[in-house]
Amino acid sequence: MVLAELGSKISRALQQMSNATLIDEAVLNACLKEIGNALMQADVKVDLVIGLRGNIKKRVNMEEMAAGLNKRKIIEKAVFDELCGLLDAGTEGAKFSLKKGKPNVVMFVGLQGSGKTTTCTKYAYHYKKEGYKPALVCADTFRAGAFDQLKQNATKAGCPFYGSYTVTDPATIAKQGVDRFKEDGRDLVIVDTSGRHKQEAALFEEMREVSEAVRPDLIIFVMDGSIGQAAYDQAKAFKDMVEVGAVILTKLDGHAKGGGALSAVSATKSPVIFIGTGEHIDEFEEFETKRFVSRLLG
Ligand code: GDP
């Protein structure tokens, strides 16, 4: 998997630095260049790579560093922290937590094919196991078959669902579904919205209308983790239209280069909360920055 390749390239760059008899400015520069190249090959945006290299150099000041200090350890730590920083970019304290017993309304947005419907179900299933009472609302009236897909998924997850074959206004259905489930005492109401095919004005307008109708506590942006360089702009476009509060990356089991993840976080200033690692309902992992980076670096 290419994500692992990124990790091994970075680890190799650090190893080569460690092998040098003397770690000086030139050795550090060579190491940072390797790391930068690896990140860019993994589709991390150039600006972010430049920023990361600059930050590491600032932290590891070769001239001022006393002799005898373990430079290797200090550099490794700086690289680790900066990679975590890329994934946490501006998201400190932004993590939303569900409140048990309260009617939490969570709306999902993202492009068609990103894995949104699958992810809604995984999310419902995850919290069901934690004792919540989730319910799913299908507000996608654009794609034929969307409601059937959600119904099928909801049944798999053992969750009630709401949708309509006849109502064509997504905001109306969303509101009806949310109201119904709130009355039923459901404490996690998940609203799946349309994704259309591409970022287009009609999609964003619809998202805004649904959001105004149901007033979600959290809006989750679902992104295909394998889309590479396009990730930054796509994520930014969504963030500009609705209050995205968290990101879920899907398809990190396949050939995802992973760099898109770093760019999406930076674009939305929102934390990645879960990753999808397969098509099945339980192929879903809670995302933890430090663990992700540790694993990346092996
Ligand atoms: P939506 O149009 O955004 O609602 O996307 P869907 O939920 O219908 O998913 C599109 C396709 O991606 C389906 O074939 C899913 O099974 C697949 N998919 C979703 N999440 C993942 C994932 O994490 N890994 C893999 N391999 N496939 C996924």
Coordinates of C-alpha atoms and ligand atoms in Angstrom, one line a residue:
M1 CA 0.0 0.0 0.0
V2 CA 1.3 3.4 -1.0
L3 CA 0.6 4.9 2.4
A4 CA 3.1 2.5 3.9
E5 CA 5.6 3.4 1.2
L6 CA 5.5 7.0 2.3
G7 CA 6.3 5.9 5.8
S8 CA 9.1 3.7 4.7
K9 CA 10.6 6.4 2.6
I10 CA 10.6 8.8 5.5
S11 CA 12.0 6.1 7.8
R12 CA 14.7 5.4 5.3
A13 CA 15.6 9.1 5.1
L14 CA 16.0 9.2 8.9
Q15 CA 18.0 6.1 8.9
Q16 CA 20.4 7.4 6.3
M17 CA 20.9 10.5 8.4
S18 CA 21.6 8.4 11.4
N19 CA 24.2 6.4 9.5
A20 CA 26.3 9.6 8.8
T21 CA 29.4 9.8 11.0
L22 CA 28.7 13.5 11.7
I23 CA 25.2 15.0 11.5
D24 CA 25.7 18.5 10.2
E25 CA 23.6 21.0 8.3
A26 CA 24.3 19.3 5.0
V27 CA 23.2 15.9 6.3
L28 CA 20.1 17.4 7.8
N29 CA 19.2 19.2 4.6
A30 CA 19.7 16.0 2.6
C31 CA 17.4 14.2 5.0
L32 CA 14.7 16.9 4.8
K33 CA 14.9 16.9 1.1
E34 CA 14.2 13.2 1.0
I35 CA 11.3 13.6 3.4
G36 CA 9.9 16.5 1.3
N37 CA 10.1 14.4 -1.9
A38 CA 8.4 11.5 -0.2
L39 CA 5.6 13.7 1.0
M40 CA 5.1 15.3 -2.4
Q41 CA 5.1 12.0 -4.1
A42 CA 2.3 11.1 -1.7
D43 CA 0.3 14.1 -2.9
V44 CA 0.8 16.4 0.0
K45 CA 0.5 20.0 -1.1
V46 CA 3.8 21.7 -1.8
D47 CA 3.1 24.6 0.5
L48 CA 2.6 22.2 3.4
V49 CA 5.8 20.4 2.6
I50 CA 7.7 23.7 2.5
G51 CA 6.1 24.7 5.8
L52 CA 7.0 21.4 7.4
R53 CA 10.7 21.6 6.3
G54 CA 11.0 25.1 7.6
N55 CA 9.5 24.2 11.0
I56 CA 11.8 21.3 11.4
K57 CA 14.9 23.4 10.5
K58 CA 13.8 26.1 13.0
R59 CA 13.4 23.4 15.8
V60 CA 16.7 21.8 14.9
N61 CA 19.2 24.6 15.0
M62 CA 22.5 23.0 14.1
E63 CA 24.6 26.0 15.1
E64 CA 23.2 26.4 18.6
M65 CA 22.8 22.7 19.3
A66 CA 25.4 21.8 22.0
A67 CA 27.9 19.1 21.1
G68 CA 27.1 15.7 22.5
L69 CA 23.4 16.2 22.3
N70 CA 21.7 13.3 20.5
K71 CA 20.9 15.1 17.3
R72 CA 19.5 12.1 15.7
K73 CA 16.8 11.7 18.4
I74 CA 16.0 15.4 18.3
I75 CA 15.6 15.4 14.5
E76 CA 13.5 12.3 14.7
K77 CA 11.3 13.8 17.3
A78 CA 10.9 17.0 15.3
V79 CA 9.9 15.1 12.2
F80 CA 7.4 13.0 14.2
D81 CA 5.9 16.1 15.8
E82 CA 5.6 18.0 12.5
L83 CA 3.9 15.2 10.8
C84 CA 1.4 15.1 13.7
G85 CA 1.1 18.8 13.4
L86 CA 0.1 18.5 9.7
L87 CA -2.7 16.2 10.7
D88 CA -3.8 18.3 13.6
A89 CA -3.5 21.6 11.8
G90 CA -5.5 24.1 13.7
T91 CA -7.9 21.5 15.0
E92 CA -6.9 21.5 18.6
G93 CA -10.0 21.5 20.8
A94 CA -12.2 21.3 17.7
K95 CA -13.1 17.7 18.4
F96 CA -16.9 17.4 18.8
S97 CA -18.1 14.8 21.2
L98 CA -21.5 13.2 21.1
K99 CA -23.6 13.5 24.2
K100 CA -25.4 10.4 25.3
G101 CA -29.1 10.8 25.9
K102 CA -29.3 14.0 23.9
P103 CA -30.6 14.1 20.4
N104 CA -27.3 14.5 18.5
V105 CA -27.8 15.3 14.8
V106 CA -24.9 14.5 12.5
M107 CA -25.0 15.4 8.8
F108 CA -22.8 13.8 6.3
V109 CA -21.6 15.6 3.2
G110 CA -19.2 14.6 0.3
L111 CA -19.2 13.8 -3.3
Q112 CA -21.0 10.9 -4.8
G113 CA -18.8 7.8 -4.8
S114 CA -16.8 9.1 -1.8
G115 CA -18.3 6.4 0.4
K116 CA -20.7 8.6 2.2
T117 CA -23.6 6.2 2.5
T118 CA -21.4 3.3 3.5
T119 CA -19.7 5.6 6.1
C120 CA -23.0 6.7 7.6
T121 CA -23.8 3.1 8.3
K122 CA -20.3 2.4 9.7
Y123 CA -20.6 5.4 11.9
A124 CA -24.1 4.3 13.1
Y125 CA -22.9 0.8 13.8
H126 CA -19.8 2.1 15.7
Y127 CA -21.9 4.2 18.1
K128 CA -24.5 1.5 18.4
K129 CA -21.9 -0.7 19.9
E130 CA -21.1 2.1 22.3
G131 CA -24.6 2.1 23.5
Y132 CA -26.1 4.9 21.4
K133 CA -29.5 4.6 19.7
P134 CA -28.6 5.7 16.1
A135 CA -31.1 6.2 13.3
L136 CA -30.5 7.0 9.6
V137 CA -32.2 9.5 7.4
C138 CA -31.8 9.5 3.6
A139 CA -32.0 13.1 2.3
D140 CA -30.6 12.1 -1.1
T141 CA -33.4 12.5 -3.6
F142 CA -31.1 13.0 -6.5
R143 CA -29.7 9.6 -7.0
A144 CA -32.2 6.8 -7.9
G145 CA -31.6 4.0 -5.5
A146 CA -30.0 6.0 -2.8
F147 CA -32.9 5.3 -0.4
D148 CA -32.8 1.6 -1.1
Q149 CA -29.1 1.5 -0.5
L150 CA -29.5 3.3 2.8
K151 CA -32.3 1.0 3.8
Q152 CA -30.2 -2.1 3.1
N153 CA -27.3 -0.7 5.0
A154 CA -29.4 0.4 7.9
T155 CA -30.9 -3.1 8.1
K156 CA -27.4 -4.5 8.3
A157 CA -26.6 -2.2 11.1
G158 CA -29.9 -2.9 12.8
C159 CA -30.9 0.8 12.8
P160 CA -34.2 2.4 12.0
F161 CA -34.3 4.5 8.8
Y162 CA -36.3 7.2 7.2
G163 CA -36.7 8.3 3.6
S164 CA -39.2 8.7 0.8
Y165 CA -39.7 7.6 -2.8
T166 CA -42.0 10.4 -3.6
V167 CA -41.0 13.6 -1.7
T168 CA -38.4 15.3 -3.9
D169 CA -37.3 18.1 -1.5
P170 CA -34.3 16.9 0.5
A171 CA -34.6 19.5 3.2
T172 CA -38.2 18.5 3.8
I173 CA -37.4 14.8 4.1
A174 CA -34.4 15.5 6.3
K175 CA -36.5 17.6 8.7
Q176 CA -39.3 15.0 8.8
G177 CA -36.8 12.2 9.5
V178 CA -34.9 14.1 12.2
D179 CA -38.1 15.2 13.9
R180 CA -39.5 11.7 13.9
F181 CA -36.4 10.2 15.4
K182 CA -36.0 12.9 18.0
E183 CA -39.6 12.1 19.1
D184 CA -38.7 8.4 19.2
G185 CA -35.9 9.2 21.6
R186 CA -33.1 8.3 19.3
D187 CA -29.9 10.0 20.5
L188 CA -27.9 9.8 17.3
V189 CA -29.7 10.9 14.1
I190 CA -27.5 10.6 11.0
V191 CA -28.5 12.5 7.9
D192 CA -27.1 11.2 4.6
T193 CA -27.2 13.9 1.9
S194 CA -26.8 13.8 -1.9
G195 CA -23.4 13.9 -3.4
R196 CA -24.1 14.5 -7.0
H197 CA -21.2 13.9 -9.3
K198 CA -19.1 16.9 -8.8
Q199 CA -18.8 20.1 -6.9
E200 CA -21.5 22.1 -8.4
A201 CA -23.7 25.1 -7.2
A202 CA -26.8 23.0 -6.9
L203 CA -25.2 20.5 -4.6
F204 CA -23.8 23.2 -2.3
E205 CA -27.2 25.0 -2.2
E206 CA -28.9 21.7 -1.3
M207 CA -26.4 21.1 1.5
R208 CA -27.1 24.5 2.9
E209 CA -30.8 24.0 2.8
V210 CA -30.6 20.6 4.5
S211 CA -28.3 22.0 7.1
E212 CA -30.6 24.9 7.8
A213 CA -33.6 22.6 8.1
V214 CA -32.0 20.1 10.6
R215 CA -29.5 22.3 12.3
P216 CA -26.9 19.6 12.8
D217 CA -24.6 19.4 15.8
L218 CA -21.9 18.2 13.6
I219 CA -21.2 18.1 9.9
I220 CA -18.9 15.4 8.7
F221 CA -17.1 15.7 5.4
V222 CA -16.5 12.3 3.8
M223 CA -13.6 12.1 1.3
D224 CA -12.2 9.4 -0.7
G225 CA -8.7 9.1 0.7
S226 CA -7.2 8.1 -2.6
I227 CA -7.9 11.2 -4.7
G228 CA -4.5 12.7 -4.3
Q229 CA -3.7 16.3 -5.2
A230 CA -7.4 17.2 -5.7
A231 CA -8.1 16.6 -2.0
Y232 CA -7.2 20.1 -0.8
D233 CA -9.4 22.0 -3.2
Q234 CA -12.3 19.6 -2.8
A235 CA -12.2 19.8 1.0
K236 CA -11.9 23.5 0.9
A237 CA -14.9 23.9 -1.4
F238 CA -17.1 22.0 1.1
K239 CA -15.7 23.8 4.1
D240 CA -16.5 27.1 2.4
M241 CA -20.1 26.2 1.9
V242 CA -21.0 24.5 5.2
E243 CA -19.6 24.3 8.7
V244 CA -17.6 21.1 8.3
G245 CA -16.5 20.0 11.8
A246 CA -14.8 16.7 11.1
V247 CA -13.4 14.6 8.3
I248 CA -13.7 10.9 7.6
L249 CA -11.4 9.4 5.0
T250 CA -12.5 6.4 3.1
K251 CA -10.7 3.7 1.1
L252 CA -7.5 3.8 3.0
D253 CA -7.3 0.1 2.5
G254 CA -6.5 0.4 -1.2
H255 CA -3.9 2.3 -3.1
A256 CA -4.4 5.5 -1.2
K257 CA -1.3 7.5 -1.0
G258 CA -2.4 9.1 2.2
G259 CA -1.1 12.5 1.4
G260 CA -4.6 13.7 0.6
A261 CA -5.5 13.2 4.2
L262 CA -2.9 15.7 5.3
S263 CA -4.2 18.2 2.8
A264 CA -7.8 17.7 3.7
V265 CA -7.2 18.4 7.3
S266 CA -5.3 21.6 6.4
A267 CA -8.1 22.8 4.1
T268 CA -10.9 22.2 6.6
K269 CA -9.1 22.9 9.8
S270 CA -11.0 19.9 11.1
P271 CA -9.8 16.7 12.6
V272 CA -10.0 13.3 10.9
I273 CA -12.1 11.3 13.3
F274 CA -12.4 7.9 11.5
I275 CA -10.9 6.2 8.5
G276 CA -12.6 3.6 6.3
T277 CA -10.5 0.6 5.6
G278 CA -12.8 -1.6 3.6
E279 CA -16.3 -2.1 2.3
H280 CA -17.7 -3.9 5.3
I281 CA -19.5 -2.3 8.1
D282 CA -16.8 -2.9 10.7
E283 CA -13.9 -1.9 8.5
F284 CA -13.8 1.4 10.2
E285 CA -11.2 2.7 12.7
E286 CA -11.1 5.6 15.1
F287 CA -8.4 8.0 14.0
E288 CA -5.7 8.9 16.3
T289 CA -3.0 11.2 15.0
K290 CA 0.0 9.9 17.0
R291 CA -0.9 6.3 16.3
F292 CA -1.3 7.0 12.6
V293 CA 2.1 8.7 12.3
S294 CA 3.8 6.0 14.5
R295 CA 2.3 3.4 12.2
L296 CA 3.3 5.3 9.1
L297 CA 6.9 5.5 10.3
G298 CA 6.8 1.9 11.4
Ligands
GDP1 P1 -21.6 7.5 -1.8 O1 -22.0 7.7 -3.2 O2 -20.6 8.6 -1.4 O3 -22.7 7.4 -0.9 O4 -20.7 6.2 -1.8 P2 -21.0 4.7 -1.3 O5 -21.2 4.6 0.1 O6 -22.1 4.2 -2.2 O7 -19.7 4.0 -1.7 C1 -19.1 4.0 -3.0 C2 -18.3 2.7 -3.1 O8 -17.1 2.8 -2.3 C3 -19.0 1.4 -2.7 O9 -18.7 0.4 -3.6 C4 -18.5 1.2 -1.3 O10 -18.5 -0.2 -1.0 C5 -17.0 1.7 -1.5 N1 -16.4 2.0 -0.2 C6 -16.9 2.9 0.8 N2 -16.0 3.0 1.8 C7 -14.9 2.2 1.5 C8 -13.7 1.9 2.1 O11 -13.3 2.4 3.2 N3 -12.9 1.0 1.5 C9 -13.2 0.4 0.3 N4 -12.4 -0.4 -0.3 N5 -14.4 0.7 -0.3 C10 -15.2 1.6 0.2

